[in-house]
């Protein structure tokens, strides 16, 4: 048993008017975030990605096990291999596996089996969820709330990258186990999603979509 240790919280209390201004500014900044599918091949400094991953690593998570691994791929040969394998899975999805209802739900986004962004974008951040932690004596330490934890960290990563001036795309070819093979990750790391990251192409277009209003997404019980 390890005894709990405590330290003073470093918390900045803000005046109400400043809180509201910051919340509003942040909303406007977040409204500019869009999922991008046309990327420029312009390089993005690794240092920016590193800071954003560290920000994601501050996410709240089960028992502070931090059950995530961010595998950042910049090597063009590995990116090409990821594209090849992902397009194989996506071809099967779009042509055979996907139920009609799912394809109809995707129609307005204009997605298909072609994933050139997996090669064009400078970085693919492949996020893995650690099912458990292997101990030195061969036993396995259980992780808790793995999906919730990795989902929160991923959201924070997307936010950090957007805030730093980059565009992202969440890509989830299914199944994704080929990523363990290509990236030589152990079996206890489960691919969670691929975050494609870079600058948008200068002529990038995004689908016309609407975000739900506050009334549609929130209920206040006061
Ligand atoms: N993984 C596929 C299909 C896809 C599924 C959902 I749900 C999306 O919001 C978008 C795409 C693809 O990447 O094309």
Coordinates of C-alpha atoms in Angstrom, one line a residue, residues 26 29-30 44-45 47-53 55 156-168 197-199:
X26 CA -12.8 30.0 -26.2
X29 CA -11.9 29.7 -31.1
X30 CA -13.5 26.2 -30.9
X44 CA 5.1 21.1 -39.0
X45 CA 7.7 21.4 -36.2
X47 CA 8.3 20.6 -31.0
X48 CA 4.7 21.9 -31.4
X49 CA 3.4 18.3 -31.6
X50 CA 5.4 17.4 -28.5
X51 CA 3.9 20.3 -26.4
X52 CA 0.4 19.3 -27.6
X53 CA 0.9 15.7 -26.6
X55 CA -1.0 18.9 -22.8
X156 CA -7.6 17.5 -25.3
X157 CA -5.0 16.7 -27.9
X158 CA -7.4 17.8 -30.7
X159 CA -8.1 21.0 -28.8
X160 CA -4.4 21.7 -28.1
X161 CA -3.4 21.1 -31.8
X162 CA -6.2 23.4 -33.0
X163 CA -5.2 26.1 -30.4
X164 CA -1.6 25.8 -31.7
X165 CA -2.8 26.6 -35.3
X166 CA -3.0 23.1 -36.8
X167 CA -5.8 21.1 -38.5
X168 CA -6.7 17.6 -37.6
X197 CA -2.3 16.4 -38.3
X198 CA -0.9 19.3 -40.3
X199 CA -1.8 22.5 -42.2

